[in-house]
Structure formats: C-alpha cells, structure tokens
Amino acid sequence: MGNLKGKDLICTQDWAKEDLDKLFKLAFEMKQDRFGEKYLDLLYRKQFFMFFFNPSLRTRQSFEAAATELGAHAQFLEPGAMRLKTAKSAGETIEDAAQVMDRYAFGLGIRMLEAKISAYGEADEIIREYAKYTKMPVISMAHDKFHPCQGIADLMGWMEWLAPEGKQNTGTLAEEFNPEALAGKKLLLTWSQGALCRSWCSAQEAALIASRYGMDVTIAHPEGYELDPEVIASTKANCEENGREFVETNDAEEGYKGAHVVYSRNWMSPEAYQNGELLKAAEIEKAMKYSGWTCTSDRMDMTDNAIFTHPMPIDRGSEVVDAVASGPNSCIFDVAENRLHGQKAIMAATMAGFLD
Ligand code: CP
C-alpha cells in the first residue's frame, strides 16, 4: 500500500491490491454520489493532458467528463502537431517534452497502439519513458500492452452484475465495493474473428485484473493467436496465488461451459508487426477466415447464466451476435459508463491525493 498522489497507472498489475481496493471503493462512491460536494473541486482549474495517437470514443469523452466533474480541464493533444522526435523523424525528445508538460499539467494520459507503433511493446516503453521524466502521474489510456482504465471499469461492471441478493443480472448498482462477487467465478476470455485488428491491451488487462480478484480464467483462441507470454505467466501466477484455475485452450466451445463472464474479443496475432509496421489488411484477412469463433446465443446457453462483456467498440456479427450483445445478460453499457466513474477515482487518487 502506498501514497497514490503522483502514482502512474500503466497496468493494474503495477498497483498493490490494497490500493486497487481503495480505488474501486472510491469509484463506487463517486458513482452513487456523482455530483457530491466533496468531489466537485478536487482538481479545481488543474489541467489533465490527453495525448491521443489513435482514435477514441469512450476514453476521450469519459476523461473529459471526469475532468469537468472534478473541476479540472482535460486538454486534447494531437501528438502530430507537436514536432516530437520519432523513429523516422527528428524532433523534440520525450525527456524534454515530458519535463515541459510537467510544468503545466497535473496528469498526463497517453493512448498509443495498433498502427501508431512499429512493434509490440514499443508503446509500453514510450509511456514508461514519459513517466520517468514527469512528477505528475502518467495514465495509460490504452497502449499496445495494457488498458488499465478499461480493466477497472470491467471489474466494476462485473461486480455489479454478479452481486448477490437478487441483484444478479439486473444491471443495478451494488451497494458497495464487493470483490467477493467475483471470487471463484469463471471468466472466459475468448478470441473472435473481427475486422478491426485489435491490440492486446484490453484482453491482457482483463486477464490480469480478473485473476487478481480471484476469478478462474480460461483464455480460448485458435493456434497462432497467443497473447504475450509474460502476461500469461503473470495471470497464471495470480490464479495460483488465489487458488484458482487457469486454462488456455484452442477449442472454441469448451471454455463456455460453466462460465460466469464471457468476454469475446478479436485480437491480432503475434505476427501482426513485420519489418516495423502493422500488416493490418493481412491480419484482418487472416482473422476473417475463422468462422467458428463468434459468441452466439447457443454458446451462451452452455454457460452458468453468464453475463456478456466487451470493452467496445464491438464488431457486431463477427465478435458476437446482436442477440447476445444487446441481450438481457449484456453488461456492455454499464461497463462503458463505469469508465467515467473509475477514471474520476483514478484522477482523484493520483492527481489530488484524495486517498492518501
Ligand atoms: N474501450 C475503449 O477504450 O473505447 P475507445 O477506443 O472508444 O476509447
């Protein structure tokens, strides 16, 4: 457990479990008392810089809303307009840019993934480089390896939907932070075909944080769609620490049996980056040849009345059929809403020191 003011959030695995517990509790309190007096001016007139190398709907809008609701201003920055040094062009170094930005702002968010990098792992290195040269917290807004804000919103939604005492599958807010709702429940994280060629960040973050909170984790994918071996090793270790099961399978259906949470998502193969670029068209063509990996109603019938979850945007018809994505067990919009409350808690904790 530590002092959270100034703490970076690049992956939830970097945070002590006790600190994540405190963060979840605050996020639920903020959800229940969205415009409570004690939160309104926590970041009065302070700046949160948002570096978006890639497009976004949820992340940009929820961070801007979160900043406004805490009295701050979120400044949208297009890296292309800043003369930054890149692998291919001369310009300002991260060391210099980060130290200048640190004089203006109180928090820095960065999104960098997919075609904006030349190899897996590059964005993680760049974000950690910014963190090295800033005193303000650096928050990943999704990068090639991790998506911590999404992982926090995912778990908030699953805790709400799997809450006991008649609240299950109602989408209503649990009374309070309830990690027991997840312990011993089974997450199926399954690859699916799709035309968006996704980075591994959301899937990897979900595997890590779910295993941290005592879930059994099954990861299903066709051969050749393995995730980062280091992340798999950490997920296995989290499961072992909690006495839970970790399974990796190439069977498209097996993992549905007994699942409580189904997370169906396309991700790119480890061969996606070649000679310094993302071969997006080839990846999509390869993925769309797999016809048997869509999440369907028949497959959901094999589960233990599982909820369906997805970070969005959804590639409907490929990743999941409409009947499931828009069905009574879909928690996708609650999870999307929780981006706002989770990020308010992250900003309050790391930028204002509200939990210290
Ligand atoms: N889930 C998520 O990060 O959505 P956006 O890409 O729209 O921000």
Coordinates of C-alpha atoms and ligand atoms in Angstrom, one line a residue:
M1 CA 0.0 0.0 0.0
G2 CA 1.4 3.4 -0.8
N3 CA 1.0 7.1 -1.4
L4 CA -1.1 7.4 -4.6
K5 CA -0.6 11.0 -5.4
G6 CA 1.7 11.1 -8.4
K7 CA 1.5 7.4 -8.9
D8 CA 1.5 6.2 -12.6
L9 CA -1.2 3.8 -13.8
I10 CA 0.2 1.9 -16.8
C11 CA -1.1 -1.5 -15.8
T12 CA -3.2 -2.5 -12.8
Q13 CA -0.7 -5.3 -12.1
D14 CA 1.8 -2.5 -11.1
W15 CA -0.5 -1.4 -8.2
A16 CA -0.8 -3.1 -4.8
K17 CA -4.1 -5.0 -4.4
E18 CA -5.0 -2.8 -1.3
D19 CA -4.6 0.3 -3.4
L20 CA -6.9 -1.1 -6.1
D21 CA -9.4 -2.0 -3.4
K22 CA -9.4 1.6 -2.2
L23 CA -9.7 2.8 -5.8
F24 CA -12.7 0.6 -6.5
K25 CA -14.4 1.7 -3.3
L26 CA -14.0 5.4 -4.2
A27 CA -15.2 4.8 -7.8
F28 CA -18.4 3.2 -6.5
E29 CA -18.9 6.0 -4.0
M30 CA -18.4 8.5 -6.8
K31 CA -20.9 6.6 -8.9
Q32 CA -23.5 6.8 -6.2
D33 CA -22.8 10.5 -5.4
R34 CA -21.8 11.7 -8.9
F35 CA -22.0 15.4 -8.2
G36 CA -21.3 15.2 -4.4
E37 CA -19.9 18.5 -3.0
K38 CA -16.7 16.8 -1.8
Y39 CA -15.6 15.8 -5.3
L40 CA -16.6 18.9 -7.3
D41 CA -13.5 21.0 -6.8
L42 CA -10.9 18.3 -6.1
L43 CA -8.9 19.4 -9.2
Y44 CA -10.2 22.9 -9.5
R45 CA -8.6 24.6 -12.5
K46 CA -6.0 21.9 -13.0
Q47 CA -5.0 20.5 -16.4
F48 CA -5.1 16.9 -17.5
F49 CA -3.2 16.5 -20.8
M50 CA -4.5 13.8 -23.1
F51 CA -2.2 12.5 -25.8
F52 CA -4.2 10.6 -28.4
F53 CA -2.1 8.9 -31.1
N54 CA -5.2 6.8 -32.0
P55 CA -8.9 7.5 -32.2
S56 CA -11.3 7.0 -29.3
L57 CA -15.0 7.4 -28.4
R58 CA -15.3 6.2 -24.8
T59 CA -11.8 7.1 -23.5
R60 CA -11.7 10.7 -24.7
Q61 CA -15.3 11.5 -23.7
S62 CA -15.2 9.8 -20.3
F63 CA -11.9 11.5 -19.4
E64 CA -13.2 14.9 -20.5
A65 CA -16.4 14.4 -18.5
A66 CA -14.4 13.1 -15.5
A67 CA -12.1 16.2 -15.5
T68 CA -15.1 18.6 -15.7
E69 CA -16.9 16.8 -12.9
L70 CA -13.8 17.2 -10.7
G71 CA -13.3 20.9 -11.6
A72 CA -10.3 20.2 -13.9
H73 CA -9.8 20.8 -17.6
A74 CA -8.9 18.0 -20.0
Q75 CA -6.8 19.2 -22.8
F76 CA -6.9 17.1 -26.0
L77 CA -3.5 17.0 -27.6
E78 CA -2.7 15.7 -31.1
P79 CA 0.9 14.4 -31.0
G80 CA 1.2 15.0 -34.8
A81 CA 1.0 18.8 -34.1
M82 CA 3.9 18.8 -31.6
R83 CA 7.2 18.2 -33.5
L84 CA 8.0 15.2 -31.4
K85 CA 11.0 13.0 -32.3
T86 CA 10.0 9.7 -33.7
A87 CA 11.9 6.7 -35.1
K88 CA 11.5 8.2 -38.5
S89 CA 11.9 12.0 -37.9
A90 CA 13.9 14.5 -36.0
G91 CA 12.2 16.5 -33.2
E92 CA 11.8 17.1 -29.5
T93 CA 12.8 14.2 -27.2
I94 CA 10.5 12.6 -24.7
E95 CA 12.9 13.8 -22.0
D96 CA 12.4 17.4 -22.9
A97 CA 8.7 17.3 -23.9
A98 CA 7.7 15.5 -20.7
Q99 CA 9.6 17.9 -18.4
V100 CA 8.0 20.9 -20.1
M101 CA 4.5 19.4 -19.8
D102 CA 5.1 18.6 -16.2
R103 CA 5.4 22.4 -15.5
Y104 CA 1.8 22.9 -16.9
A105 CA -0.3 19.9 -16.0
F106 CA -1.2 17.7 -13.1
G107 CA -1.8 14.5 -15.0
L108 CA -0.9 13.0 -18.4
G109 CA -2.9 10.4 -20.3
I110 CA -1.4 8.6 -23.3
R111 CA -3.1 6.4 -26.0
M112 CA -0.7 4.6 -28.4
L113 CA -1.3 1.3 -30.1
E114 CA -2.1 -0.5 -33.4
A115 CA -0.6 1.2 -36.4
K116 CA 1.0 4.0 -34.4
I117 CA 3.8 1.8 -33.3
S118 CA 6.3 -0.4 -35.2
A119 CA 6.5 -3.4 -32.9
Y120 CA 4.7 -4.8 -29.9
G121 CA 6.0 -3.3 -26.7
E122 CA 7.1 -0.1 -28.2
A123 CA 4.2 2.0 -26.7
D124 CA 4.7 0.5 -23.3
E125 CA 8.4 1.6 -23.4
I126 CA 7.4 5.1 -24.6
I127 CA 4.7 5.6 -21.9
R128 CA 7.2 4.4 -19.2
E129 CA 9.7 6.9 -20.6
Y130 CA 7.2 9.8 -20.2
A131 CA 6.6 8.5 -16.6
K132 CA 10.3 8.6 -15.9
Y133 CA 10.6 12.3 -16.7
T134 CA 7.4 13.6 -15.1
K135 CA 6.4 14.0 -11.5
M136 CA 2.7 14.1 -12.4
P137 CA 1.0 10.8 -12.8
V138 CA 1.1 9.2 -16.3
I139 CA -2.1 7.2 -17.0
S140 CA -2.4 4.7 -19.9
M141 CA -5.5 5.5 -22.0
A142 CA -4.8 2.2 -23.8
H143 CA -1.5 1.2 -25.3
D144 CA -0.2 -1.9 -27.0
K145 CA 0.2 -3.9 -23.8
F146 CA -2.4 -2.7 -21.3
H147 CA -5.6 -0.8 -20.8
P148 CA -5.9 -0.2 -17.0
C149 CA -8.9 2.2 -17.1
Q150 CA -10.8 -0.4 -19.1
G151 CA -9.8 -3.2 -16.6
I152 CA -11.1 -1.2 -13.7
A153 CA -14.4 -0.4 -15.5
D154 CA -14.8 -4.1 -16.5
L155 CA -14.4 -5.3 -12.9
M156 CA -16.8 -2.6 -11.6
G157 CA -19.4 -3.8 -14.1
W158 CA -18.9 -7.5 -13.3
M159 CA -19.1 -6.8 -9.5
E160 CA -22.4 -5.1 -10.1
W161 CA -23.9 -7.7 -12.3
L162 CA -22.7 -10.7 -10.3
A163 CA -23.7 -9.1 -7.0
P164 CA -25.6 -11.4 -4.7
E165 CA -29.0 -10.9 -3.1
G166 CA -31.2 -10.7 -6.1
K167 CA -29.1 -8.0 -7.9
Q168 CA -27.6 -10.5 -10.3
N169 CA -28.1 -9.6 -13.9
T170 CA -30.1 -6.5 -13.1
G171 CA -27.5 -4.0 -14.1
T172 CA -28.3 -2.1 -10.9
L173 CA -25.6 -0.7 -8.7
A174 CA -24.2 -2.8 -6.0
E175 CA -24.5 -1.1 -2.6
E176 CA -20.8 -1.0 -2.2
F177 CA -17.5 -2.4 -3.4
N178 CA -18.0 -6.1 -3.4
P179 CA -15.0 -8.1 -4.6
E180 CA -16.4 -11.3 -3.2
A181 CA -18.9 -11.2 -6.1
L182 CA -16.1 -12.3 -8.4
A183 CA -14.1 -14.8 -6.2
G184 CA -14.5 -18.3 -7.6
K185 CA -16.4 -17.1 -10.7
K186 CA -15.2 -18.2 -14.1
L187 CA -14.1 -15.7 -16.8
L188 CA -13.9 -16.9 -20.4
L189 CA -11.8 -14.6 -22.4
T190 CA -12.2 -15.8 -26.0
W191 CA -10.6 -14.6 -29.2
S192 CA -13.1 -14.0 -32.0
Q193 CA -12.8 -13.1 -35.7
G194 CA -13.2 -9.4 -36.4
A195 CA -12.3 -6.7 -38.9
L196 CA -10.7 -4.2 -36.5
C197 CA -7.4 -5.8 -35.8
R198 CA -7.2 -5.1 -32.1
S199 CA -4.2 -4.6 -29.9
W200 CA -3.8 -7.0 -27.0
C201 CA -4.3 -4.3 -24.3
S202 CA -7.9 -4.8 -23.2
A203 CA -7.7 -8.6 -23.2
Q204 CA -4.4 -8.7 -21.3
E205 CA -5.6 -6.2 -18.7
A206 CA -8.8 -8.2 -18.2
A207 CA -6.9 -11.4 -17.7
L208 CA -4.6 -9.8 -15.1
I209 CA -7.1 -8.0 -13.1
A210 CA -9.7 -10.8 -13.1
S211 CA -7.1 -13.3 -11.9
R212 CA -6.0 -10.7 -9.2
Y213 CA -9.6 -10.7 -7.9
G214 CA -9.9 -14.4 -7.5
M215 CA -11.6 -15.5 -10.8
D216 CA -10.9 -18.7 -12.6
V217 CA -9.6 -17.6 -16.0
T218 CA -9.9 -19.5 -19.3
I219 CA -8.3 -18.0 -22.4
A220 CA -9.5 -19.5 -25.7
H221 CA -8.0 -18.8 -29.1
P222 CA -7.1 -20.5 -32.4
E223 CA -3.5 -21.7 -32.6
G224 CA -1.3 -18.7 -33.6
Y225 CA -3.3 -16.1 -31.6
E226 CA -1.3 -16.5 -28.3
L227 CA -1.1 -13.4 -26.1
D228 CA 2.1 -12.0 -24.5
P229 CA 3.8 -14.9 -22.7
E230 CA 4.8 -12.6 -19.8
V231 CA 1.2 -11.6 -19.3
I232 CA 0.1 -15.2 -19.4
A233 CA 2.7 -16.1 -16.8
S234 CA 1.6 -13.3 -14.5
T235 CA -2.1 -14.3 -15.0
K236 CA -1.2 -17.9 -14.1
A237 CA 0.7 -16.7 -11.0
N238 CA -2.2 -14.5 -9.9
C239 CA -4.5 -17.6 -10.2
E240 CA -2.2 -19.8 -8.3
E241 CA -1.9 -17.2 -5.5
N242 CA -5.7 -17.2 -5.2
G243 CA -6.0 -21.0 -5.5
R244 CA -7.9 -20.6 -8.8
E245 CA -7.7 -22.3 -12.2
F246 CA -6.0 -21.0 -15.3
V247 CA -6.7 -22.7 -18.6
E248 CA -5.6 -21.9 -22.1
T249 CA -7.4 -23.8 -25.0
N250 CA -7.6 -23.8 -28.7
D251 CA -11.2 -25.2 -28.5
A252 CA -13.8 -22.5 -29.5
E253 CA -16.6 -24.0 -27.3
E254 CA -15.0 -25.8 -24.3
G255 CA -14.5 -22.6 -22.3
Y256 CA -18.1 -21.6 -22.3
K257 CA -19.0 -24.5 -20.0
G258 CA -19.7 -23.1 -16.5
A259 CA -18.6 -19.6 -17.4
H260 CA -20.0 -16.7 -15.4
V261 CA -18.5 -13.9 -17.5
V262 CA -17.9 -14.2 -21.3
Y263 CA -15.6 -11.7 -22.9
S264 CA -15.4 -12.2 -26.7
R265 CA -12.9 -10.0 -28.5
N266 CA -10.8 -10.0 -31.6
W267 CA -7.1 -9.5 -31.1
M268 CA -4.2 -9.5 -33.6
S269 CA -1.7 -12.4 -34.0
P270 CA 1.9 -12.2 -32.7
E271 CA 2.9 -11.9 -36.4
A272 CA 1.0 -8.7 -36.9
Y273 CA 4.0 -6.5 -36.9
Q274 CA 6.6 -7.2 -39.6
N275 CA 9.6 -5.1 -40.5
G276 CA 8.5 -2.2 -38.4
E277 CA 4.9 -1.9 -39.5
L278 CA 1.4 -3.4 -38.7
L279 CA 0.2 -5.5 -41.5
K280 CA -3.4 -4.6 -40.8
A281 CA -5.1 -5.7 -44.0
A282 CA -3.3 -9.1 -43.9
E283 CA -4.2 -9.6 -40.3
I284 CA -7.9 -8.8 -40.9
E285 CA -8.0 -11.2 -43.9
K286 CA -6.4 -13.9 -41.8
A287 CA -8.8 -13.4 -38.9
M288 CA -11.9 -13.4 -41.0
K289 CA -11.1 -16.9 -42.3
Y290 CA -12.1 -18.2 -38.9
S291 CA -15.8 -18.6 -39.0
G292 CA -16.3 -20.6 -35.8
W293 CA -15.3 -18.2 -33.1
T294 CA -18.3 -15.8 -32.8
C295 CA -20.0 -15.6 -29.5
T296 CA -23.6 -16.9 -30.1
S297 CA -26.7 -17.5 -28.1
D298 CA -26.2 -21.3 -28.3
R299 CA -22.7 -20.8 -26.8
M300 CA -24.1 -18.5 -24.0
D301 CA -26.6 -21.3 -23.2
M302 CA -23.6 -23.5 -22.3
T303 CA -22.6 -21.1 -19.5
D304 CA -23.7 -20.7 -15.9
N305 CA -26.1 -17.9 -17.0
A306 CA -23.1 -15.8 -17.9
I307 CA -23.0 -12.1 -18.4
F308 CA -21.6 -10.8 -21.7
T309 CA -18.9 -8.2 -21.5
H310 CA -16.9 -6.2 -24.0
P311 CA -14.8 -3.0 -23.8
M312 CA -16.4 -1.7 -27.1
P313 CA -16.4 -0.8 -29.9
I314 CA -18.0 -4.1 -30.8
D315 CA -17.6 -5.7 -34.2
R316 CA -21.2 -7.0 -34.2
G317 CA -21.8 -10.2 -36.2
S318 CA -18.1 -11.1 -36.0
E319 CA -17.1 -10.9 -32.4
V320 CA -20.6 -11.5 -31.1
V321 CA -24.2 -11.8 -32.4
D322 CA -26.6 -9.0 -31.8
A323 CA -28.9 -11.2 -29.7
V324 CA -26.1 -11.6 -27.1
A325 CA -24.5 -8.1 -27.3
S326 CA -28.0 -6.5 -26.9
G327 CA -29.5 -9.2 -24.8
P328 CA -30.6 -9.2 -21.2
N329 CA -27.3 -10.5 -19.9
S330 CA -25.1 -7.9 -21.7
C331 CA -23.3 -5.5 -19.3
I332 CA -21.6 -3.5 -22.0
F333 CA -23.2 -0.2 -21.4
D334 CA -22.7 -0.4 -17.6
V335 CA -19.1 -1.2 -18.2
A336 CA -18.8 1.8 -20.6
E337 CA -20.5 4.0 -18.0
N338 CA -18.0 2.8 -15.4
R339 CA -15.1 4.3 -17.4
L340 CA -16.3 7.7 -16.2
H341 CA -16.6 6.7 -12.5
G342 CA -13.4 4.6 -12.5
Q343 CA -11.4 7.4 -14.1
K344 CA -12.7 10.0 -11.7
A345 CA -11.4 7.9 -8.9
I346 CA -8.1 7.4 -10.7
M347 CA -7.7 11.2 -11.2
A348 CA -8.8 12.0 -7.6
A349 CA -6.3 9.5 -6.2
T350 CA -3.3 10.1 -8.5
M351 CA -3.7 13.9 -9.2
A352 CA -5.3 15.2 -6.0
G353 CA -4.1 12.6 -3.4
F354 CA -7.7 12.1 -2.3
L355 CA -6.9 8.6 -0.9
D356 CA -3.6 9.4 0.8
Ligands
CP1 N1 -12.9 0.8 -24.8 C1 -12.3 1.9 -25.3 O1 -11.2 2.2 -24.9 O2 -13.0 2.6 -26.2 P1 -12.5 3.8 -27.1 O3 -11.5 3.2 -28.1 O4 -13.7 4.3 -27.8 O5 -11.9 4.8 -26.3

